[in-house]
mmCIF file of C-alpha atoms in Angstrom:
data_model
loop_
_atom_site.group_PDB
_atom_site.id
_atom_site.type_symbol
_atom_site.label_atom_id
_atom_site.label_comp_id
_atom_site.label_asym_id
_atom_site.label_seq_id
_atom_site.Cartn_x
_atom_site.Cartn_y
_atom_site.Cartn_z
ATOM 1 C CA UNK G 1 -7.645 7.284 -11.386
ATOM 2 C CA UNK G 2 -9.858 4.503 -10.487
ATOM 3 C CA UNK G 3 -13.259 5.486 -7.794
ATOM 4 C CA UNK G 4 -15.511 3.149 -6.216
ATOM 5 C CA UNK G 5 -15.980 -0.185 -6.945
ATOM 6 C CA UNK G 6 -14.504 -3.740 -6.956
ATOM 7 C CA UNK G 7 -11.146 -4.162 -6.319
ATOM 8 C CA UNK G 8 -10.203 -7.515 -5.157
ATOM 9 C CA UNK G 9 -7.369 -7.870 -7.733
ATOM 10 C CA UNK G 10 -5.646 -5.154 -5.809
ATOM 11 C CA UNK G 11 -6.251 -5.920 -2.742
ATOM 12 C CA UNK G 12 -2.549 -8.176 -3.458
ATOM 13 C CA UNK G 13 -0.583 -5.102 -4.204
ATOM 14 C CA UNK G 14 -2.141 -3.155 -1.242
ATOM 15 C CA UNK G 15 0.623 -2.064 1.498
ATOM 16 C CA UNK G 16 -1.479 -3.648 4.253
ATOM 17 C CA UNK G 17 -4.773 -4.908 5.629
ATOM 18 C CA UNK G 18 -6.409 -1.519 6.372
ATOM 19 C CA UNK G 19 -6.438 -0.709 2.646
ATOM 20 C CA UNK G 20 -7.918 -3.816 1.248
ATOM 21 C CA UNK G 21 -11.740 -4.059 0.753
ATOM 22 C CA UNK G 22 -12.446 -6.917 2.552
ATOM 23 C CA UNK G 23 -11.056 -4.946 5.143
ATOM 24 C CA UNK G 24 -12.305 -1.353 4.143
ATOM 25 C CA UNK G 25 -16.168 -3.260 4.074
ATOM 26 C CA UNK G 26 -16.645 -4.554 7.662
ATOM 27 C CA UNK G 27 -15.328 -1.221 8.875
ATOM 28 C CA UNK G 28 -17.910 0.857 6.881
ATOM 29 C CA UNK G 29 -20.345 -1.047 8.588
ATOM 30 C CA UNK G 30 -19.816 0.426 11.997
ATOM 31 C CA UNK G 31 -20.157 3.752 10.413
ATOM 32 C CA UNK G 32 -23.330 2.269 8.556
ATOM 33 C CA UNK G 33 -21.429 3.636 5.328
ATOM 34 C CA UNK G 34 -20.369 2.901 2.258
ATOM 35 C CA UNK G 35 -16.786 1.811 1.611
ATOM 36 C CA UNK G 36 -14.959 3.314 -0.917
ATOM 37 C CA UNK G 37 -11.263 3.237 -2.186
ATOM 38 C CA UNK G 38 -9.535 6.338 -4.817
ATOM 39 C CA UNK G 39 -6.333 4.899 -6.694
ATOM 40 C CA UNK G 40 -3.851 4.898 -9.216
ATOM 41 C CA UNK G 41 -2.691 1.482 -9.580
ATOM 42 C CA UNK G 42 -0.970 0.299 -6.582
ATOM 43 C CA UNK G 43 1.463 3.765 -7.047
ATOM 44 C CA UNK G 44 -1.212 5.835 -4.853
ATOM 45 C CA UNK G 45 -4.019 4.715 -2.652
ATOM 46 C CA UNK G 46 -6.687 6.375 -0.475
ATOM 47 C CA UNK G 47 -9.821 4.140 1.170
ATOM 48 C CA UNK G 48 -12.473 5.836 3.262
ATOM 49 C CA UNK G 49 -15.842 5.080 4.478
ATOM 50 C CA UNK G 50 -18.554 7.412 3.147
ATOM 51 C CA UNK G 51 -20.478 8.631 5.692
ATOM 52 C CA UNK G 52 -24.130 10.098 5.434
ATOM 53 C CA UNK G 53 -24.635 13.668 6.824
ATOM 54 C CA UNK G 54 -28.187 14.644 6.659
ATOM 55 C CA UNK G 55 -29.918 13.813 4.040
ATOM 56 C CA UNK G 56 -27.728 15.766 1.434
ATOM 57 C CA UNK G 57 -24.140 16.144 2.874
ATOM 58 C CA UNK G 58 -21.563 12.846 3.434
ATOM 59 C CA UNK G 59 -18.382 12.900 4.824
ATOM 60 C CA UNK G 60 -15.409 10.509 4.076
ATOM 61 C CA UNK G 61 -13.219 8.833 7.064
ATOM 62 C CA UNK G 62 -10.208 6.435 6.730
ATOM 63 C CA UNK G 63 -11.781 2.879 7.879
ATOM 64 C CA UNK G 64 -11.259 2.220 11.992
ATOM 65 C CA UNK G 65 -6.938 1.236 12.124
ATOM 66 C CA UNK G 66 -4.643 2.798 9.805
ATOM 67 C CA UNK G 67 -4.671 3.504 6.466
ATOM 68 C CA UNK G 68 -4.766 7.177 5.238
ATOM 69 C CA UNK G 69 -3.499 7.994 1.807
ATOM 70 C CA UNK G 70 -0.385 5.517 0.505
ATOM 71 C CA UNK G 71 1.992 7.599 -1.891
ATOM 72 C CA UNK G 72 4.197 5.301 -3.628
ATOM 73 C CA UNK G 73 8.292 6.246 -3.206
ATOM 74 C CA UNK G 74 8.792 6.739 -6.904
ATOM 75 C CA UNK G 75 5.705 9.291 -7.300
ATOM 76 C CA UNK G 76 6.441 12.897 -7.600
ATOM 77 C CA UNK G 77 5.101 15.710 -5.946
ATOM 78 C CA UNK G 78 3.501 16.808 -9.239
ATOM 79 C CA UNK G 79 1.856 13.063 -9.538
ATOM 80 C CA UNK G 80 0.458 13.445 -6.231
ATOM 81 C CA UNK G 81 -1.242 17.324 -6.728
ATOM 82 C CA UNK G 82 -2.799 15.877 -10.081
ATOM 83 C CA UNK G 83 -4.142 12.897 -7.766
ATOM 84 C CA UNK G 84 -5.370 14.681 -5.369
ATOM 85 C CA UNK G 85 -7.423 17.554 -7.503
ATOM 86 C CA UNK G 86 -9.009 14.899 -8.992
ATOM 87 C CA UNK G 87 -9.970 13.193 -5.618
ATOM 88 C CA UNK G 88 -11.326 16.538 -4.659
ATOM 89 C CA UNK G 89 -13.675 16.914 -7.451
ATOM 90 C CA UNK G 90 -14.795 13.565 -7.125
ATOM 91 C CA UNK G 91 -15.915 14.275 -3.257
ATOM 92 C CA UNK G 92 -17.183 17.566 -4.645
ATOM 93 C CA UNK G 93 -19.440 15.920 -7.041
ATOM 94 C CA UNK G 94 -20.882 13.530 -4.219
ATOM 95 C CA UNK G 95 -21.761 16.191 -1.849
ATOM 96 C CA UNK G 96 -18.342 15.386 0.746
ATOM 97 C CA UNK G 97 -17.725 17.989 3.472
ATOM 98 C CA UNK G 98 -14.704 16.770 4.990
ATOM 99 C CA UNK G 99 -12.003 13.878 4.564
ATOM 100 C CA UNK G 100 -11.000 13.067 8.011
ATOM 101 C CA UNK G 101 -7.196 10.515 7.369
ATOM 102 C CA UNK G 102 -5.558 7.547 10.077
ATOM 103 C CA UNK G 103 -1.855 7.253 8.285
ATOM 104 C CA UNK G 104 -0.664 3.984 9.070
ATOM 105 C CA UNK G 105 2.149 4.585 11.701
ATOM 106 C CA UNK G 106 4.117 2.188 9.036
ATOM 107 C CA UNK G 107 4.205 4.764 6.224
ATOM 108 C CA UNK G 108 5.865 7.533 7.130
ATOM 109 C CA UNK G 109 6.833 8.425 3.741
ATOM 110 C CA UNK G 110 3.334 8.855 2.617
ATOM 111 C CA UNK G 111 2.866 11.213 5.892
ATOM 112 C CA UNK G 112 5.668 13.768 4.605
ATOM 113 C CA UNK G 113 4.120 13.432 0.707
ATOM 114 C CA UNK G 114 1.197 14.833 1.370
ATOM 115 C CA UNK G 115 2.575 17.185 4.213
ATOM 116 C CA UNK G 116 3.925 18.666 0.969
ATOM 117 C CA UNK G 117 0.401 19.037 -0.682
ATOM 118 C CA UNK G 118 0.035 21.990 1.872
ATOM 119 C CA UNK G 119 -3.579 21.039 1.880
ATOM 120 C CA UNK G 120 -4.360 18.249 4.620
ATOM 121 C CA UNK G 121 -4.100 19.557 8.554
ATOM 122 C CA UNK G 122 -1.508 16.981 9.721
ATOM 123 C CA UNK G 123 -1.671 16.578 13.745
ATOM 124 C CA UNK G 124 0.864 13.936 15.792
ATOM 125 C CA UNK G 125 -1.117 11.813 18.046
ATOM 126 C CA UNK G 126 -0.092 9.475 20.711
ATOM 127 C CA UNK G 127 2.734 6.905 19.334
ATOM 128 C CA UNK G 128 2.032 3.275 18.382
ATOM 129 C CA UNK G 129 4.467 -0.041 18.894
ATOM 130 C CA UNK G 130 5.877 -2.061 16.122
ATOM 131 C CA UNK G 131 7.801 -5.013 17.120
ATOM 132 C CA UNK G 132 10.573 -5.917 14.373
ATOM 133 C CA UNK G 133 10.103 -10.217 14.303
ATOM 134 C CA UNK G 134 12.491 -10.625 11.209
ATOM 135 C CA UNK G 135 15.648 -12.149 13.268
ATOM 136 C CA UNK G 136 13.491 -14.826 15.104
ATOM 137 C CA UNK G 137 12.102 -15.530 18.402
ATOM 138 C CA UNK G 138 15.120 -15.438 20.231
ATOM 139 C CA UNK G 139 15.740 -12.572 19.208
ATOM 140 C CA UNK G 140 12.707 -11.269 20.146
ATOM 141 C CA UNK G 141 12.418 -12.762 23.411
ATOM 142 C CA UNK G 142 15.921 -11.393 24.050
ATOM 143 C CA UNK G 143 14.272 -7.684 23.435
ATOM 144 C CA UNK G 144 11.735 -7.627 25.543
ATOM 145 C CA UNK G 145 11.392 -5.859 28.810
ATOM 146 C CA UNK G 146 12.036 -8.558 31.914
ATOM 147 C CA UNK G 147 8.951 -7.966 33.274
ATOM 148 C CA UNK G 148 7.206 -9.206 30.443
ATOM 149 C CA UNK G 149 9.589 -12.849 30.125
ATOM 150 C CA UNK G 150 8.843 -12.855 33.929
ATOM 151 C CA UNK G 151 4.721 -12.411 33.185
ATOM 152 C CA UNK G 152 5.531 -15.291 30.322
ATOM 153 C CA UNK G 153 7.183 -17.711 32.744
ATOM 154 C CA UNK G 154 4.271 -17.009 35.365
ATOM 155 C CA UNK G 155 1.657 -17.795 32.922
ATOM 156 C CA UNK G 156 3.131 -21.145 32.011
ATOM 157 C CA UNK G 157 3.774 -22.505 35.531
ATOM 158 C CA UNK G 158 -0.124 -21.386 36.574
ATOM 159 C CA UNK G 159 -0.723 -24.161 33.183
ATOM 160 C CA UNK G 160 -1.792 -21.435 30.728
ATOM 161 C CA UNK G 161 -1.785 -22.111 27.072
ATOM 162 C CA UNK G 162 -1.837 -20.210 23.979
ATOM 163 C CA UNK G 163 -2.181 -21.078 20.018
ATOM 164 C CA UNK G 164 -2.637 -18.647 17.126
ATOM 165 C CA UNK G 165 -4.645 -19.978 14.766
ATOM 166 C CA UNK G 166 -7.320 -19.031 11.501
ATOM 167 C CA UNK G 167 -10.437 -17.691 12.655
ATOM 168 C CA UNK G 168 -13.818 -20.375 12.379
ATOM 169 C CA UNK G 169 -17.089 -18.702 12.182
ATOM 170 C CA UNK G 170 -17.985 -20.045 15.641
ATOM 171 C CA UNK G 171 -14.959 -17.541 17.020
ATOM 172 C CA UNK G 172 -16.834 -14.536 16.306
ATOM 173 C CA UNK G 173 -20.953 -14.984 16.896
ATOM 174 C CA UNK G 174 -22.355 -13.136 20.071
ATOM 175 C CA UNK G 175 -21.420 -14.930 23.583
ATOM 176 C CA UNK G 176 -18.210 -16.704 21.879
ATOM 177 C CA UNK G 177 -15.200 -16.459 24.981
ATOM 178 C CA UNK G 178 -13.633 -14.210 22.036
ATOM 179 C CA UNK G 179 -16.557 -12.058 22.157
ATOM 180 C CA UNK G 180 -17.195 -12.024 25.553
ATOM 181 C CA UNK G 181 -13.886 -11.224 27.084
ATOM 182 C CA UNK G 182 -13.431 -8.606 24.195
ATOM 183 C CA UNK G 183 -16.691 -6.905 25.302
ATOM 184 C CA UNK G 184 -16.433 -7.350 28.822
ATOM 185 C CA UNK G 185 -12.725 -5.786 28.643
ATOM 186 C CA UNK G 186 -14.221 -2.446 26.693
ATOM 187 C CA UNK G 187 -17.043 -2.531 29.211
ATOM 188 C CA UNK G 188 -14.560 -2.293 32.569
ATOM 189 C CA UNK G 189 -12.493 0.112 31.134
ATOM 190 C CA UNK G 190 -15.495 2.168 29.912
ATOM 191 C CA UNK G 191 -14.577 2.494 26.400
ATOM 192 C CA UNK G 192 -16.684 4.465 23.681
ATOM 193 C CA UNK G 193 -19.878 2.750 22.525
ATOM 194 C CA UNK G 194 -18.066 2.625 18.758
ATOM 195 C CA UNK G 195 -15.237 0.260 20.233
ATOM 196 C CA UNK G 196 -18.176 -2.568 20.737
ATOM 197 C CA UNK G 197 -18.568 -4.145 16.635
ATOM 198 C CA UNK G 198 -21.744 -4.982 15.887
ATOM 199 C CA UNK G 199 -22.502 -8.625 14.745
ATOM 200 C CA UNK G 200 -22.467 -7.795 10.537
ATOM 201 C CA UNK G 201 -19.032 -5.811 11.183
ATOM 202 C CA UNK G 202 -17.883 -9.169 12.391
ATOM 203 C CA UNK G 203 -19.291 -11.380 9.744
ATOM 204 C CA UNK G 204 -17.466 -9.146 6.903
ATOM 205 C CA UNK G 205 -14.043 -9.024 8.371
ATOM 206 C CA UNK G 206 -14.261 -12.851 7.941
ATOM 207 C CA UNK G 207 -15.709 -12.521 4.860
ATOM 208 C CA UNK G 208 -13.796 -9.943 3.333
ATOM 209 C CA UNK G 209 -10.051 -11.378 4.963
ATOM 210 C CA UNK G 210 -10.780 -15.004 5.150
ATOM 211 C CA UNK G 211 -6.983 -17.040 6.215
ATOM 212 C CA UNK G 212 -5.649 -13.451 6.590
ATOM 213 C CA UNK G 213 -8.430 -12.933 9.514
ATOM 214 C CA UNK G 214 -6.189 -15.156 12.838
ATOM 215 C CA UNK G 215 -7.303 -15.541 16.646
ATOM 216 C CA UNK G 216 -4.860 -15.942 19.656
ATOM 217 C CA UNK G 217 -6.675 -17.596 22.702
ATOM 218 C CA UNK G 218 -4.829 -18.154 25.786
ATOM 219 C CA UNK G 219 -6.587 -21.086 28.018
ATOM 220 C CA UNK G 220 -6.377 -22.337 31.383
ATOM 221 C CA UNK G 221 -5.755 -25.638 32.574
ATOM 222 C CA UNK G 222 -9.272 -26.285 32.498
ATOM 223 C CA UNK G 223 -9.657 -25.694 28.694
ATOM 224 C CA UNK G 224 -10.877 -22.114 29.326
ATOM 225 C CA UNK G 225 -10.290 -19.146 26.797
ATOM 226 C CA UNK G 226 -9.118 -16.554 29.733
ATOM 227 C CA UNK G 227 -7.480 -14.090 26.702
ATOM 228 C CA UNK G 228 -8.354 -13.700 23.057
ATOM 229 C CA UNK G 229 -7.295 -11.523 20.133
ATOM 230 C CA UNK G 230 -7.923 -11.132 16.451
ATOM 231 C CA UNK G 231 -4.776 -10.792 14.599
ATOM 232 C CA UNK G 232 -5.024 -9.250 11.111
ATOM 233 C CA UNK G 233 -2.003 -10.585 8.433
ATOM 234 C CA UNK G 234 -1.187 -8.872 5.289
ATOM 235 C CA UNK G 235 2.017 -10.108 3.318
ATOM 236 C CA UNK G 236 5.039 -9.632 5.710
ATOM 237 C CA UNK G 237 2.853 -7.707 8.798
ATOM 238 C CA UNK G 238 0.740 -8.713 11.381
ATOM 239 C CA UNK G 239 -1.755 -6.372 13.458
ATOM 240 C CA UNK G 240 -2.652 -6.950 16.476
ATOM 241 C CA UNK G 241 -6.130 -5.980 16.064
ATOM 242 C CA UNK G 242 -8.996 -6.248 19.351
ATOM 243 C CA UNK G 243 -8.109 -7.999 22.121
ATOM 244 C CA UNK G 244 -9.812 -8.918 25.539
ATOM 245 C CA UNK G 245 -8.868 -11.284 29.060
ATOM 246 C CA UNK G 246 -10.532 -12.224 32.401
ATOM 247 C CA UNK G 247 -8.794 -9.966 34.309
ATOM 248 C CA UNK G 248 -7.999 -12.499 37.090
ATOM 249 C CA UNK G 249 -6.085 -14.361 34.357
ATOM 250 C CA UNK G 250 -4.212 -11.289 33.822
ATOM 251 C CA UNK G 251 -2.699 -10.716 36.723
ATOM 252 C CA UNK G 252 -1.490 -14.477 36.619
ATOM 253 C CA UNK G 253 0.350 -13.041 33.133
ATOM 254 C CA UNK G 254 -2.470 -14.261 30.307
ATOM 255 C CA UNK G 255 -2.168 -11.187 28.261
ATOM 256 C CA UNK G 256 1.819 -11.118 28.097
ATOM 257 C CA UNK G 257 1.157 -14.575 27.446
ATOM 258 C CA UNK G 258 -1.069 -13.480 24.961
ATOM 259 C CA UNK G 259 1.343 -11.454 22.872
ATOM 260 C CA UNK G 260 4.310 -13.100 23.022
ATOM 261 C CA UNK G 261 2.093 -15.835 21.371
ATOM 262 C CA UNK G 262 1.399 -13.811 18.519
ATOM 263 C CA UNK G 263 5.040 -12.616 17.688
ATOM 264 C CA UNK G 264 6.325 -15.941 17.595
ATOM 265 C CA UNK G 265 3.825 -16.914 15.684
ATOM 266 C CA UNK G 266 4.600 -14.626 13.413
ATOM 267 C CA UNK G 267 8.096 -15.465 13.168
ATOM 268 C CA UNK G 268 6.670 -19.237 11.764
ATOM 269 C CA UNK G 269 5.075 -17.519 9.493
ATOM 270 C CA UNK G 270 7.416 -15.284 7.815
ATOM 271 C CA UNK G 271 6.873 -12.002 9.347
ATOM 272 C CA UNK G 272 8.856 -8.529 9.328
ATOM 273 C CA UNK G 273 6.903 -6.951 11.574
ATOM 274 C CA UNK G 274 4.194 -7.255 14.360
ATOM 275 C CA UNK G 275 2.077 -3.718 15.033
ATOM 276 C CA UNK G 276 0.728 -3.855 18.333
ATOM 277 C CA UNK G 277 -1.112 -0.501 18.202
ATOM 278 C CA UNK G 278 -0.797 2.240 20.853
ATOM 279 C CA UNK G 279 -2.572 3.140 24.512
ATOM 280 C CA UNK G 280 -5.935 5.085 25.032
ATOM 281 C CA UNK G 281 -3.971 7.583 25.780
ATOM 282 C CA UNK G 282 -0.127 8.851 25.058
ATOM 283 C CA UNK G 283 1.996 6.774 27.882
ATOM 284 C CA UNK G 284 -0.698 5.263 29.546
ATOM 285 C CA UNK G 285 -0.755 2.065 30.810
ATOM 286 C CA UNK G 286 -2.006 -0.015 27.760
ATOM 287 C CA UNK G 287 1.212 1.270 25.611
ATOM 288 C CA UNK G 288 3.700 0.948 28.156
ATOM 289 C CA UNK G 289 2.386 -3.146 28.434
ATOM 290 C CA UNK G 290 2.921 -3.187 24.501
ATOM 291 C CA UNK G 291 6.755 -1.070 25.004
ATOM 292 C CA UNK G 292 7.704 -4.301 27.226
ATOM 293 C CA UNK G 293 7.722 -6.695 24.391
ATOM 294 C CA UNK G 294 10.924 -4.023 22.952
ATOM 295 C CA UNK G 295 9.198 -2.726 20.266
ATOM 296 C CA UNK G 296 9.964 0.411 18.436
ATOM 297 C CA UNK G 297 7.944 3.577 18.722
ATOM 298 C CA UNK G 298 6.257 4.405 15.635
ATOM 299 C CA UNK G 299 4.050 7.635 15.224
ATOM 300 C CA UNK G 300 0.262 7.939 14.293
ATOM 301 C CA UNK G 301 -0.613 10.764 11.979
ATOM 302 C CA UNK G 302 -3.565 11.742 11.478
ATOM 303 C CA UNK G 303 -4.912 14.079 8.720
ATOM 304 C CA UNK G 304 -8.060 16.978 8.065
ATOM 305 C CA UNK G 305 -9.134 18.612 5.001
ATOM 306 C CA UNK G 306 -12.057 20.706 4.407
ATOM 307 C CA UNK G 307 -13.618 19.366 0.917
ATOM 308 C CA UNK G 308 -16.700 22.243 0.839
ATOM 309 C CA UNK G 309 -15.733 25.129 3.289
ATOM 310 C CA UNK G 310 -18.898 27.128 2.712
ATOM 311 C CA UNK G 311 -20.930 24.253 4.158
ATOM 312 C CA UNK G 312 -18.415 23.040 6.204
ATOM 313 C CA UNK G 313 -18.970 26.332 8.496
ATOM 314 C CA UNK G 314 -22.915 26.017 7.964
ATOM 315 C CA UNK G 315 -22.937 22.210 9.527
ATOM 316 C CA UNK G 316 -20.303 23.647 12.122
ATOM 317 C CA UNK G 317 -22.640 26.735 12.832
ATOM 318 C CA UNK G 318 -26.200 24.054 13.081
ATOM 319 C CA UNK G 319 -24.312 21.831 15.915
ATOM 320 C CA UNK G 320 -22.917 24.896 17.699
ATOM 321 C CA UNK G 321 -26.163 25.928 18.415
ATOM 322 C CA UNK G 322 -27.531 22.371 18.930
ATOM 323 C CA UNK G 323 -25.144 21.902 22.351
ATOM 324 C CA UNK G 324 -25.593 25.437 22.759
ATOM 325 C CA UNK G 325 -21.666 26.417 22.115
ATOM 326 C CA UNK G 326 -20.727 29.279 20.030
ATOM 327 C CA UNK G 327 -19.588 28.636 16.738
ATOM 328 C CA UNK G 328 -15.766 29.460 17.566
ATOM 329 C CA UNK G 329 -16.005 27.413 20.416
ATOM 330 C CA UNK G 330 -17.115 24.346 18.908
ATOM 331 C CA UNK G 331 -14.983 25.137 15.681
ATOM 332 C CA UNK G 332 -11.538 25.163 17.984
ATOM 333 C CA UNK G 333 -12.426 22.299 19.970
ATOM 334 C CA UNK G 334 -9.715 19.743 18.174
ATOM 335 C CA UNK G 335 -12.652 17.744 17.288
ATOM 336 C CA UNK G 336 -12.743 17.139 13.177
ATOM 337 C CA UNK G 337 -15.154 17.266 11.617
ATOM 338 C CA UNK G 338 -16.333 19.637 14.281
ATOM 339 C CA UNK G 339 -20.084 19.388 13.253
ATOM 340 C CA UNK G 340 -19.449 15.428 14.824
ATOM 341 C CA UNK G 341 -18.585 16.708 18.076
ATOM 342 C CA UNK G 342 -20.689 14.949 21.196
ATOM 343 C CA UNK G 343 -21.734 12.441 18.840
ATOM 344 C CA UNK G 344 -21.178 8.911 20.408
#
């Protein structure tokens, strides 16, 4: 078992983005933590984001997307327990309270391996999209919903274009149209404060990804960037990563625009798959815009362990009585860790 440090060599034979440390990096930094990654080879792979508790305790969290703990198919239940002690005592030794895991809704194999550890709380949350691109863009365009060719066709005739290219530094500093429509977007549909990257989380996601790091823009006839996303590409998948539009420009079809951009894109390039994420809720609006391009649903897992349960309950008891809650209260809420609860 390898534990923190350098691992750009892997980063090759890692089973997507989310697990790489260029990746795993920019997202520590809008937990201001430390990035850290627990593996075997490429046969069994778990990144998380260290995350100060006090001045004594940390807690460890999958990096922001999907990533969780990769099993590889020919590891054994027996490989995986000895992994997975040893991972404990590691977090033990550097004062971790609780592992909180995003499984990548494209490894459902890893999902059931460690459902067999009998150890991590597995709980089903609201399903994601995955859009197979592997036959070509006819094919594609041939799946999707006809609302979505019709939001396509209405784009074009109001003279709205849209490229996919690799990310310039200029793309990502404060006030860029990428920026500002992403902002602007989380701001009118009054996402959390944590869904608005600071400035450094940008500058290490180009760092750290570099050609892998893309950005769609959709532009109007005057030249304007009315729709923008960051596309994240790792070997034979694309992720559809943050993505914002005037909303005027919406309604005139920018965003379907937007995506059907970035799966035929991805066909040019060689991709298998596109994953377009899920809603902000289950069925909400958001995911059924994503369902129209025909992909399939894919399920988000997400996983909770306790690493110290003595102060696990003591950290649990101290923010009880912070908000004023009773311990059981606060400790059945659904919220993991539970002693992170009301924290923005």
């Amino acid at each position: 078992m390898t534990g923190p440090g350098s691992h750009a060599a892997l980063d090759v034979a890692c089973p997507d983005v989310y697990f790489t440390a260029g990746y795993g990096r920019a997202a520590a930094e809008t937990d201001s933590g430390n990035w850290q990654t627990i593996h075997e080879a490429d046969r069994l792979m778990l990144p998380h984001v260290l995350r100060p508790v006090g001045d004594t305790d940390a807690d460890a969290t999958s990096p922001y997307g999907y990533s969780g703990l990769h099993v590889d198919a020919a590891c054994t239940p027996a490989d995986l327990a000895r992994f997975w002690s040893r991972a404990v005592a590691h977090w033990r030794e550097s004062a971790v309270v609780a592992l909180f895991l995003r499984f990548s809704p494209l490894d459902a194999a890893s999902v059931e391996a460690v459902r067999g550890l009998g150890t991590v709380a597995l709980t089903r949350r609201a399903d994601t999209v995955t859009v197979d691109v592997s036959q070509g863009p006819d094919q594609v365009w041939d799946g999707m919903q006809g609302r979505s060719r019709t939001a396509i066709r209405k784009a074009r005739s109001k003279g709205l274009t849209s490229t996919v290219r690799p990310v310039e530094q200029e793309d990502l500093l404060p006030g860029a149209p990428f920026r500002r429509l992403y902002e602007s977007t989380m701001a009118r549909l009054g996402s959390q404060l944590w869904y608005l990257f600071p400035d450094r989380y940008y500058r290490q996601l180009a760092a750290g990804l570099d050609k892998a790091l893309c950005i769609a823009e959709v532009r109007d006839p005057d030249a304007s960037v009315v729709a923008a996303a960051l596309v994240l590409r790792h070997r034979d998948r694309a992720h559809y990563h943050l993505a914002g539009s005037d909303p005027l420009a919406a309604r005139d079809g920018a965003n379907n625009l937007l995506v059907w951009s970035i799966l035929e894109w991805a066909t040019q390039q060689g991709c298998r798959l596109v994953h377009l994420g899920g809603g902000v809720r289950a069925e909400d609006g958001l995911f059924q815009f994503k369902r129209s391009f025909g992909g399939a649903r894919t399920p988000f897992w997400t996983g909770a362990a306790v690493i110290a349960p003595e102060r696990y309950r003591e950290l649990v008891a101290a923010r009880a009585k912070q908000l004023g809650r009773s311990t059981e209260d606060l400790a059945s809420s659904g919220y993991f860790p539970a002693y992170r609860a009301g924290v923005t």
